[in-house]
Each structure stands twice: as structure tokens, then as C-alpha cells.
Coordinates of C-alpha atoms in Angstrom, one line a residue:
M829 CA -8.2 12.6 -101.4
R830 CA -6.8 15.9 -100.0
V831 CA -7.7 16.0 -96.0
M832 CA -7.3 18.5 -93.4
I833 CA -7.5 17.4 -89.5
V834 CA -8.9 19.9 -87.0
D835 CA -8.9 19.7 -83.4
D836 CA -7.4 21.4 -80.4
E837 CA -6.3 18.3 -79.0
A838 CA -2.7 17.2 -80.3
P839 CA -3.0 13.4 -79.4
A840 CA -6.4 13.5 -81.1
R841 CA -4.7 14.8 -84.1
K842 CA -2.2 12.4 -84.0
R843 CA -4.3 9.4 -83.4
L844 CA -6.6 10.7 -86.6
R845 CA -3.2 11.0 -88.6
R846 CA -2.3 7.4 -87.8
M847 CA -5.8 6.1 -88.9
L848 CA -5.8 8.1 -92.1
E849 CA -2.1 7.0 -92.8
L850 CA -3.5 3.5 -93.3
Q851 CA -5.4 4.7 -96.0
P852 CA -3.3 4.8 -99.2
E853 CA -5.8 7.0 -101.2
I854 CA -5.6 9.8 -98.5
E855 CA -3.4 12.8 -98.6
I856 CA -3.1 14.7 -95.3
V857 CA -2.7 18.4 -96.3
A858 CA -2.8 20.3 -93.2
E859 CA -3.6 20.4 -89.4
A860 CA -5.5 23.0 -87.5
S861 CA -6.0 23.6 -83.8
H862 CA -9.2 25.6 -83.9
G863 CA -11.9 27.0 -86.3
A864 CA -10.3 30.3 -87.6
Q865 CA -6.7 28.6 -88.3
A866 CA -8.9 26.1 -90.3
L867 CA -10.3 28.4 -92.3
D868 CA -6.9 29.9 -93.2
L869 CA -5.3 26.3 -94.1
A870 CA -8.2 25.3 -96.0
K871 CA -8.1 28.2 -98.2
Q872 CA -4.4 27.7 -98.6
Y873 CA -4.4 23.9 -99.3
S874 CA -8.0 23.5 -100.6
P875 CA -8.8 20.0 -98.8
A876 CA -11.7 18.0 -100.4
L877 CA -12.4 16.7 -97.0
V878 CA -12.1 18.5 -93.6
L879 CA -12.1 16.3 -90.4
M880 CA -13.3 18.7 -87.7
D881 CA -13.9 18.8 -84.0
I882 CA -16.8 21.0 -82.8
Q883 CA -15.9 22.1 -79.3
M884 CA -12.7 24.2 -79.4
P885 CA -11.2 27.3 -78.0
G886 CA -12.2 30.6 -80.3
M887 CA -13.9 29.9 -83.4
N888 CA -15.7 26.4 -82.8
G889 CA -16.1 23.7 -85.6
L890 CA -19.7 24.5 -86.4
D891 CA -18.8 28.2 -87.1
A892 CA -15.9 27.2 -89.0
A893 CA -18.2 24.7 -91.3
R894 CA -20.9 27.4 -91.9
Q895 CA -18.4 29.8 -93.4
M896 CA -16.8 27.1 -95.6
A897 CA -20.5 26.2 -96.6
A898 CA -20.5 29.7 -98.2
W899 CA -17.6 29.2 -100.3
D900 CA -17.8 28.6 -104.3
H901 CA -16.2 25.3 -103.5
P902 CA -16.6 24.2 -100.2
P903 CA -14.8 21.0 -98.5
A904 CA -16.9 18.2 -97.2
V905 CA -16.9 18.2 -93.5
V906 CA -17.0 15.3 -91.3
F907 CA -17.6 16.3 -87.7
C908 CA -15.3 14.1 -85.1
T909 CA -16.7 15.0 -81.6
A910 CA -17.1 13.6 -78.1
Y911 CA -20.4 14.8 -77.8
D912 CA -23.7 13.7 -79.7
E913 CA -25.8 16.7 -78.4
H914 CA -24.6 19.1 -81.4
A915 CA -26.0 16.3 -84.2
L916 CA -28.7 18.7 -85.1
A917 CA -26.4 21.7 -85.3
A918 CA -24.1 19.6 -87.3
F919 CA -26.6 18.8 -89.9
E920 CA -28.0 22.1 -90.4
V921 CA -24.5 23.1 -91.5
A922 CA -24.6 20.2 -94.1
A923 CA -22.0 17.9 -92.5
L924 CA -21.2 14.8 -94.4
D925 CA -21.2 12.7 -91.4
Y926 CA -21.0 12.7 -87.6
L927 CA -18.4 10.3 -85.7
L928 CA -18.4 10.2 -82.1
K929 CA -15.2 9.8 -80.2
P930 CA -13.2 7.5 -79.5
I931 CA -13.8 7.2 -83.4
E932 CA -13.7 3.4 -84.8
Q933 CA -11.7 2.8 -88.0
A934 CA -14.4 1.2 -89.7
K935 CA -16.7 4.0 -89.2
L936 CA -13.9 6.7 -90.6
E937 CA -13.2 4.4 -93.5
K938 CA -17.2 4.3 -94.1
A939 CA -17.1 8.3 -93.9
L940 CA -13.8 8.4 -96.3
Q941 CA -15.5 6.1 -98.8
R942 CA -18.6 8.4 -98.9
A943 CA -16.5 11.6 -99.3
E944 CA -14.5 9.8 -102.0
K945 CA -17.4 8.8 -103.9
L946 CA -18.7 12.6 -104.3
T947 CA -17.5 14.6 -107.3
Q948 CA -16.7 18.2 -106.7
H949 CA -20.2 18.8 -108.0
K950 CA -21.8 16.5 -105.7
I951 CA -19.7 17.7 -102.6
D952 CA -21.1 21.2 -103.7
E953 CA -24.7 20.0 -103.5
A954 CA -24.1 17.8 -100.5
V955 CA -23.0 20.9 -98.6
T956 CA -25.7 22.9 -100.0
A957 CA -28.8 20.6 -100.0
V958 CA -28.3 17.7 -97.7
S959 CA -31.7 16.0 -96.8
P960 CA -32.6 16.5 -93.0
H961 CA -31.4 14.1 -90.5
V962 CA -31.4 13.5 -86.9
L963 CA -29.0 11.2 -84.9
V964 CA -30.8 8.3 -83.3
S965 CA -29.4 5.5 -80.7
T966 CA -29.7 1.9 -82.0
A967 CA -28.5 -1.4 -81.2
Q968 CA -25.8 -0.9 -83.8
G969 CA -24.9 2.2 -82.1
V970 CA -25.5 6.3 -83.2
E971 CA -27.0 6.2 -86.8
R972 CA -28.6 8.8 -89.0
L973 CA -32.4 8.7 -89.4
A974 CA -33.8 10.8 -92.5
L975 CA -36.7 12.5 -91.5
A976 CA -38.8 11.6 -94.6
D977 CA -38.8 8.1 -92.8
V978 CA -40.0 9.5 -89.4
Y979 CA -43.9 9.4 -88.8
Y980 CA -43.9 11.2 -85.6
F981 CA -41.7 12.2 -82.6
K982 CA -43.1 11.5 -79.0
A983 CA -41.5 12.4 -75.6
E984 CA -41.1 9.7 -73.1
Q985 CA -39.5 10.6 -69.7
K986 CA -36.1 12.0 -70.2
Y987 CA -36.0 10.9 -74.0
V988 CA -37.7 11.3 -77.3
V989 CA -38.8 8.2 -79.6
A990 CA -38.8 8.7 -83.1
V991 CA -41.4 6.3 -84.7
H992 CA -40.5 5.8 -88.2
S993 CA -40.8 3.2 -91.2
G994 CA -38.1 0.9 -89.4
G995 CA -39.8 0.8 -86.1
E996 CA -38.6 3.3 -83.2
A997 CA -35.1 4.9 -82.0
L998 CA -34.3 7.0 -79.1
L999 CA -32.8 10.4 -79.7
R1000 CA -31.4 13.0 -76.7
E1001 CA -32.7 16.1 -78.6
S1002 CA -35.9 17.6 -77.2
L1003 CA -39.1 18.2 -78.9
Q1004 CA -38.4 21.8 -78.6
Q1005 CA -35.1 21.6 -80.3
L1006 CA -36.5 19.5 -83.1
E1007 CA -39.4 22.0 -83.6
Q1008 CA -37.0 24.7 -83.7
A1009 CA -34.6 22.8 -86.4
W1010 CA -37.2 21.2 -88.3
G1011 CA -40.4 23.5 -88.1
Q1012 CA -40.9 23.3 -91.6
Y1013 CA -41.0 19.6 -91.6
L1014 CA -42.7 19.1 -88.3
I1015 CA -46.3 20.0 -86.7
R1016 CA -46.7 20.2 -82.8
A1017 CA -49.8 18.2 -82.2
H1018 CA -49.5 17.7 -78.3
R1019 CA -47.0 19.1 -75.9
N1020 CA -45.5 15.4 -76.1
T1021 CA -45.9 14.9 -79.6
L1022 CA -44.3 16.5 -83.0
I1023 CA -46.0 15.0 -86.3
A1024 CA -44.3 14.7 -89.4
R1025 CA -46.4 17.3 -92.0
D1026 CA -46.0 15.0 -94.9
C1027 CA -47.7 12.2 -93.1
L1028 CA -50.7 13.9 -91.6
R1029 CA -53.8 13.2 -93.6
G1030 CA -56.6 13.9 -91.4
V1031 CA -58.3 14.8 -88.1
V1032 CA -60.7 12.4 -86.2
R1033 CA -62.7 12.7 -83.1
D1034 CA -62.3 10.2 -80.3
G1035 CA -64.7 10.9 -77.4
A1036 CA -63.7 14.1 -75.6
R1037 CA -60.2 13.7 -78.0
Y1038 CA -59.1 14.5 -81.3
R1039 CA -56.6 12.2 -82.7
A1040 CA -54.3 12.4 -86.1
L1041 CA -54.5 10.1 -89.0
L1042 CA -51.3 9.6 -90.4
R1043 CA -50.3 7.7 -93.9
G1044 CA -48.2 4.6 -93.6
I1045 CA -49.1 3.6 -90.0
E1046 CA -51.8 3.0 -88.0
D1047 CA -50.9 4.9 -84.8
E1048 CA -53.5 7.8 -84.1
P1049 CA -51.5 10.3 -81.8
V1050 CA -53.7 12.5 -79.9
I1051 CA -54.1 16.1 -80.6
S1052 CA -54.7 18.4 -77.6
R1053 CA -57.4 21.1 -77.9
R1054 CA -54.5 23.8 -77.7
H1055 CA -52.8 22.6 -81.0
L1056 CA -56.1 21.3 -82.7
Q1057 CA -56.5 24.5 -84.9
E1058 CA -52.6 24.5 -85.8
V1059 CA -52.9 20.7 -87.0
K1060 CA -56.1 21.9 -89.1
A1061 CA -54.5 24.7 -90.5
A1062 CA -51.7 22.2 -91.7
L1063 CA -54.3 20.1 -93.2
A1064 CA -55.6 22.8 -95.2
D1065 CA -52.3 24.1 -96.4
A1066 CA -51.6 20.7 -97.6
G1067 CA -54.7 20.7 -99.6

């Protein structure tokens, strides 16, 4: 598999190269230090996979990945970054994976295996139609959580909690960021709550308050009066 490394720091590129050289099926075809150079070299060498930093001088990794995604035969992109606040934006440009520095050999190998299993046709589909995910913190580290598995998000102090089919997990994105990125999948029920539209099945009155009935879970999040009509409209649209 043809791979290109993109990072503005030479030591980071060198470390990735050393890790990749342990994989006999990998051919490193180019290295770039910023997004614009990455675009030029990707057109010249046609890598199947680009390992790319996000924060770089000039054109950053997100902008470069966004332009690559518009190509007829785009490479798969795995972001390698020291910061996790770009997770939503990364998956909006259909990144295949998102690795946090310092990158672990095992996680890199897992990302390489995912890319290697994809045919060019599947890579095209992955870049143009990746199912929406968020990054969450678990006991095992940072992991991807499919929005399809989320019942609702609730704000608690400095964090947002994703209540999902496997339990609960923390993420650093705010409810506002989630709503802006995934508004087609989420409905605002309260200033502290976003509900998955596909899970919403009804509204009940509980004394002076209203609560949302959700499919697949007994939790009944509170609906504020401010957002009640919005939730009812979402129910009506869903039929």
C-alpha cells in the first residue's frame, strides 16, 4: 500500500516513517510538511493512504483533506494529531481514522489494516459517505462512537455525556458544536440535552414538565418549554 506522510515537524515524520517501515506491505512514496505541498505530492505519487497532521502552517490538514475528498480517486486519510478538539471536523471530511500523538504502534497498525482492506471503490465510498461518528473517552482510551448508537447527549459541568446503547461516555465537544455538526441527526430538547431524532417516539407530561419518550431506553429526558414545539415538530415530521 502506497502511503504519504504529512507533518510540519521533521521529528514527527521521522518517527512515523520508522513505524511504517516495520510493515513490509507499506511503501512510503512521499513526505510533505504542509497541506499545499501534500496536495501537489498526492497528485504526483497517488498514495492510497495519507497520514496527516492537522495543525500546520499555511494550509492545514483539514483543508487539504477536504480538497482531496473532491478528487475522482481520493486517498484515504488518517489524521495524526496531538489535539482531540478537531475530531468532529475530521470526520466531517470523512477521515478513515483519527490517531492522537504520541501514536501507538498497535493503533497505527489497526488503521493501516482498515485502509488495506478497502478496495479503491470502497475507499471512494468511505471518503464520500462515512457514517457519522464522535470521539469519546473510555477506559480503553479515545474511541469512535457511531451517532446511530447514541440515544441522547447531556451536558454535565465541563463535559458532555453520550448516553448510548453500550452505556455512557464522555466527549469534549459542546452541545452547540454537536448541534452545528450533526443537526440533521439531533434535536434540541433542553439547553442541556440533545436527543437523537431516530430515537424520539413521543412526548409525555410529567406534572409541570414535559419528557421525551425514547426508543430502546427507559430514560425520559426533560423537554424545556422553549424547545417543546421543536420536539413536537420533529415527531410530526417523523410520522
